[in-house]
Amino acid sequence: MMRGKRLALISLLVLCCCSTQTDQASPGATLLSGLNDYQGEMQHAGNSPDRWPDRQRAGGALKDIITATVGGSREFYRLVDLDIKKREFVITLRDSHLRTDRTQEMKDELVAMDEEILALKPIVREQVAAMPVTGESHGAVEKVATYGMLKLAVDKFSSSGRRGIDPPSTWVEQDLVTDLGTFSTVRTLDGATYRCSLYGIPDEGSSMKCALIK
């Protein structure tokens, strides 16, 4: 959990410090790193009911990053709360000692949570799209990659659907951004393809770097 707390602190520094170096942390990349880190912390916590404090702390750390990058967002905070609640419900439903009526109640609540999550995501996507994802030192391709990856991250956040065979992709204006797991690609209108990766900047946050591959 120290990793999550460190990211929260770093993200606050992104907005409070004005860096003059070539490599600058960006709010968008820092938020994207925070979302990725949250998913990693949740996987690390696993499905043990006893690990619920860890899941709560991971959610709190992500909210701190949201506050520092997007700003105060009741919709984004609610999305995080619903994801945590869904996870606890799914874990509890594995308990064979639950009463039948309570099991059905929880399943009905899960359906309602999924519906609320679907309603919240377009609002959160608009909020993310309105934020300045990169600084002046970042290029246009880095900006496209960051916007696209954030859009994909929000789309898959707390999603109940299975990932398809093809890697997830999205359009940012006329450029195609594809999530390949450890890195992403951007294919521009003129046919050029860039490989883009997140990287951390000590004491500042995260940034996006893209390089032409063809």
mmCIF file of C-alpha atoms in Angstrom, residues 2-141:
data_model
loop_
_atom_site.group_PDB
_atom_site.id
_atom_site.type_symbol
_atom_site.label_atom_id
_atom_site.label_comp_id
_atom_site.label_asym_id
_atom_site.label_seq_id
_atom_site.Cartn_x
_atom_site.Cartn_y
_atom_site.Cartn_z
ATOM 1 C CA MET A 2 2.944 2.347 0.388
ATOM 2 C CA ARG A 3 3.155 2.378 -3.395
ATOM 3 C CA GLY A 4 -0.371 3.715 -3.670
ATOM 4 C CA LYS A 5 0.263 6.373 -1.051
ATOM 5 C CA ARG A 6 3.445 7.410 -2.817
ATOM 6 C CA LEU A 7 1.584 7.823 -6.092
ATOM 7 C CA ALA A 8 -1.013 9.979 -4.379
ATOM 8 C CA LEU A 9 1.700 12.245 -3.012
ATOM 9 C CA ILE A 10 3.517 12.360 -6.340
ATOM 10 C CA SER A 11 0.358 13.303 -8.211
ATOM 11 C CA LEU A 12 -0.164 16.231 -5.878
ATOM 12 C CA LEU A 13 3.357 17.415 -6.645
ATOM 13 C CA VAL A 14 2.585 17.333 -10.367
ATOM 14 C CA LEU A 15 0.190 20.235 -10.014
ATOM 15 C CA CYS A 16 2.117 22.070 -7.329
ATOM 16 C CA CYS A 17 5.566 22.099 -8.917
ATOM 17 C CA CYS A 18 6.625 23.746 -12.150
ATOM 18 C CA SER A 19 9.409 21.697 -13.687
ATOM 19 C CA THR A 20 11.829 23.246 -16.168
ATOM 20 C CA GLN A 21 13.463 19.970 -17.223
ATOM 21 C CA THR A 22 12.850 18.288 -20.568
ATOM 22 C CA ASP A 23 11.029 15.321 -19.056
ATOM 23 C CA GLN A 24 7.978 16.608 -17.254
ATOM 24 C CA ALA A 25 5.327 14.643 -15.437
ATOM 25 C CA SER A 26 1.831 15.135 -16.779
ATOM 26 C CA PRO A 27 -1.549 14.969 -15.028
ATOM 27 C CA GLY A 28 -2.931 12.562 -17.618
ATOM 28 C CA ALA A 29 -0.058 10.088 -17.413
ATOM 29 C CA THR A 30 -0.088 10.293 -13.623
ATOM 30 C CA LEU A 31 -3.816 9.540 -13.545
ATOM 31 C CA LEU A 32 -3.322 6.653 -15.963
ATOM 32 C CA SER A 33 -0.537 5.261 -13.770
ATOM 33 C CA GLY A 34 -2.809 5.621 -10.758
ATOM 34 C CA LEU A 35 -5.603 3.679 -12.455
ATOM 35 C CA ASN A 36 -3.155 0.946 -13.466
ATOM 36 C CA ASP A 37 -1.694 0.865 -9.977
ATOM 37 C CA TYR A 38 -5.173 0.566 -8.444
ATOM 38 C CA GLN A 39 -5.935 -2.474 -10.588
ATOM 39 C CA GLY A 40 -2.618 -4.006 -9.584
ATOM 40 C CA GLU A 41 -3.289 -3.422 -5.895
ATOM 41 C CA MET A 42 -6.722 -5.022 -6.233
ATOM 42 C CA GLN A 43 -5.245 -8.092 -7.886
ATOM 43 C CA HIS A 44 -2.604 -8.272 -5.185
ATOM 44 C CA ALA A 45 -5.268 -8.126 -2.461
ATOM 45 C CA GLY A 46 -7.035 -11.052 -4.131
ATOM 46 C CA ASN A 47 -10.406 -12.407 -3.067
ATOM 47 C CA SER A 48 -9.773 -12.771 0.644
ATOM 48 C CA PRO A 49 -12.486 -11.142 2.798
ATOM 49 C CA ASP A 50 -9.780 -10.245 5.306
ATOM 50 C CA ARG A 51 -8.047 -8.007 2.760
ATOM 51 C CA TRP A 52 -10.902 -5.509 2.595
ATOM 52 C CA PRO A 53 -8.851 -2.797 4.410
ATOM 53 C CA ASP A 54 -6.239 -3.038 1.631
ATOM 54 C CA ARG A 55 -8.917 -2.620 -1.012
ATOM 55 C CA GLN A 56 -10.298 0.407 0.832
ATOM 56 C CA ARG A 57 -6.848 1.987 1.065
ATOM 57 C CA ALA A 58 -6.229 1.405 -2.648
ATOM 58 C CA GLY A 59 -9.489 3.189 -3.412
ATOM 59 C CA GLY A 60 -8.540 6.078 -1.149
ATOM 60 C CA ALA A 61 -5.156 6.448 -2.848
ATOM 61 C CA LEU A 62 -6.827 6.498 -6.280
ATOM 62 C CA LYS A 63 -9.258 9.186 -5.114
ATOM 63 C CA ASP A 64 -6.296 11.323 -4.017
ATOM 64 C CA ILE A 65 -4.818 11.007 -7.505
ATOM 65 C CA ILE A 66 -8.176 11.885 -9.083
ATOM 66 C CA THR A 67 -8.397 14.997 -6.899
ATOM 67 C CA ALA A 68 -4.872 16.081 -7.849
ATOM 68 C CA THR A 69 -5.299 15.523 -11.589
ATOM 69 C CA VAL A 70 -8.954 15.740 -12.633
ATOM 70 C CA GLY A 71 -10.085 17.761 -9.627
ATOM 71 C CA GLY A 72 -12.960 17.078 -7.254
ATOM 72 C CA SER A 73 -15.281 14.708 -9.088
ATOM 73 C CA ARG A 74 -18.236 13.189 -7.269
ATOM 74 C CA GLU A 75 -18.886 10.969 -10.277
ATOM 75 C CA PHE A 76 -15.339 9.605 -10.400
ATOM 76 C CA TYR A 77 -15.284 9.082 -6.624
ATOM 77 C CA ARG A 78 -18.599 7.257 -6.859
ATOM 78 C CA LEU A 79 -17.214 5.054 -9.633
ATOM 79 C CA VAL A 80 -14.358 4.005 -7.349
ATOM 80 C CA ASP A 81 -16.728 3.369 -4.428
ATOM 81 C CA LEU A 82 -18.972 1.211 -6.590
ATOM 82 C CA ASP A 83 -16.041 -0.822 -7.867
ATOM 83 C CA ILE A 84 -14.876 -1.545 -4.321
ATOM 84 C CA LYS A 85 -18.410 -2.427 -3.229
ATOM 85 C CA LYS A 86 -18.846 -4.748 -6.229
ATOM 86 C CA ARG A 87 -15.655 -6.577 -5.348
ATOM 87 C CA GLU A 88 -16.789 -7.089 -1.744
ATOM 88 C CA PHE A 89 -20.173 -8.370 -2.924
ATOM 89 C CA VAL A 90 -18.604 -10.850 -5.334
ATOM 90 C CA ILE A 91 -16.302 -12.119 -2.589
ATOM 91 C CA THR A 92 -19.187 -12.442 -0.133
ATOM 92 C CA LEU A 93 -21.329 -14.315 -2.667
ATOM 93 C CA ARG A 94 -18.722 -17.060 -2.724
ATOM 94 C CA ASP A 95 -19.753 -17.878 0.833
ATOM 95 C CA SER A 96 -22.022 -20.914 0.624
ATOM 96 C CA HIS A 97 -23.523 -20.092 4.035
ATOM 97 C CA LEU A 98 -25.446 -17.054 2.788
ATOM 98 C CA ARG A 99 -29.217 -17.252 3.016
ATOM 99 C CA THR A 100 -30.941 -17.739 -0.329
ATOM 100 C CA ASP A 101 -32.931 -14.520 0.006
ATOM 101 C CA ARG A 102 -29.814 -12.490 0.873
ATOM 102 C CA THR A 103 -27.949 -14.033 -2.054
ATOM 103 C CA GLN A 104 -30.690 -12.883 -4.434
ATOM 104 C CA GLU A 105 -30.754 -9.415 -2.862
ATOM 105 C CA MET A 106 -27.017 -9.037 -3.414
ATOM 106 C CA LYS A 107 -27.277 -10.236 -7.009
ATOM 107 C CA ASP A 108 -30.008 -7.660 -7.635
ATOM 108 C CA GLU A 109 -27.810 -4.967 -6.056
ATOM 109 C CA LEU A 110 -24.924 -5.967 -8.319
ATOM 110 C CA VAL A 111 -27.138 -5.451 -11.353
ATOM 111 C CA ALA A 112 -28.128 -2.002 -10.064
ATOM 112 C CA MET A 113 -24.466 -1.120 -9.433
ATOM 113 C CA ASP A 114 -23.501 -2.117 -12.971
ATOM 114 C CA GLU A 115 -26.279 0.096 -14.328
ATOM 115 C CA GLU A 116 -25.076 3.050 -12.252
ATOM 116 C CA ILE A 117 -21.480 2.462 -13.353
ATOM 117 C CA LEU A 118 -22.556 2.516 -17.010
ATOM 118 C CA ALA A 119 -24.386 5.815 -16.392
ATOM 119 C CA LEU A 120 -21.370 7.378 -14.655
ATOM 120 C CA LYS A 121 -18.728 6.480 -17.225
ATOM 121 C CA PRO A 122 -19.775 8.989 -19.947
ATOM 122 C CA ILE A 123 -19.614 11.786 -17.358
ATOM 123 C CA VAL A 124 -16.182 10.690 -16.160
ATOM 124 C CA ARG A 125 -14.926 10.392 -19.741
ATOM 125 C CA GLU A 126 -15.994 13.994 -20.396
ATOM 126 C CA GLN A 127 -14.206 15.157 -17.247
ATOM 127 C CA VAL A 128 -11.027 13.346 -18.258
ATOM 128 C CA ALA A 129 -11.246 14.717 -21.809
ATOM 129 C CA ALA A 130 -11.496 18.264 -20.402
ATOM 130 C CA MET A 131 -8.336 18.016 -18.294
ATOM 131 C CA PRO A 132 -4.909 19.151 -19.585
ATOM 132 C CA VAL A 133 -3.371 15.699 -19.944
ATOM 133 C CA THR A 134 0.129 16.855 -20.927
ATOM 134 C CA GLY A 135 2.400 19.851 -20.460
ATOM 135 C CA GLU A 136 3.943 22.127 -23.050
ATOM 136 C CA SER A 137 7.040 19.934 -23.371
ATOM 137 C CA HIS A 138 5.026 16.956 -24.620
ATOM 138 C CA GLY A 139 4.360 16.301 -28.289
ATOM 139 C CA ALA A 140 1.087 15.770 -30.095
ATOM 140 C CA VAL A 141 1.511 11.986 -30.268
#
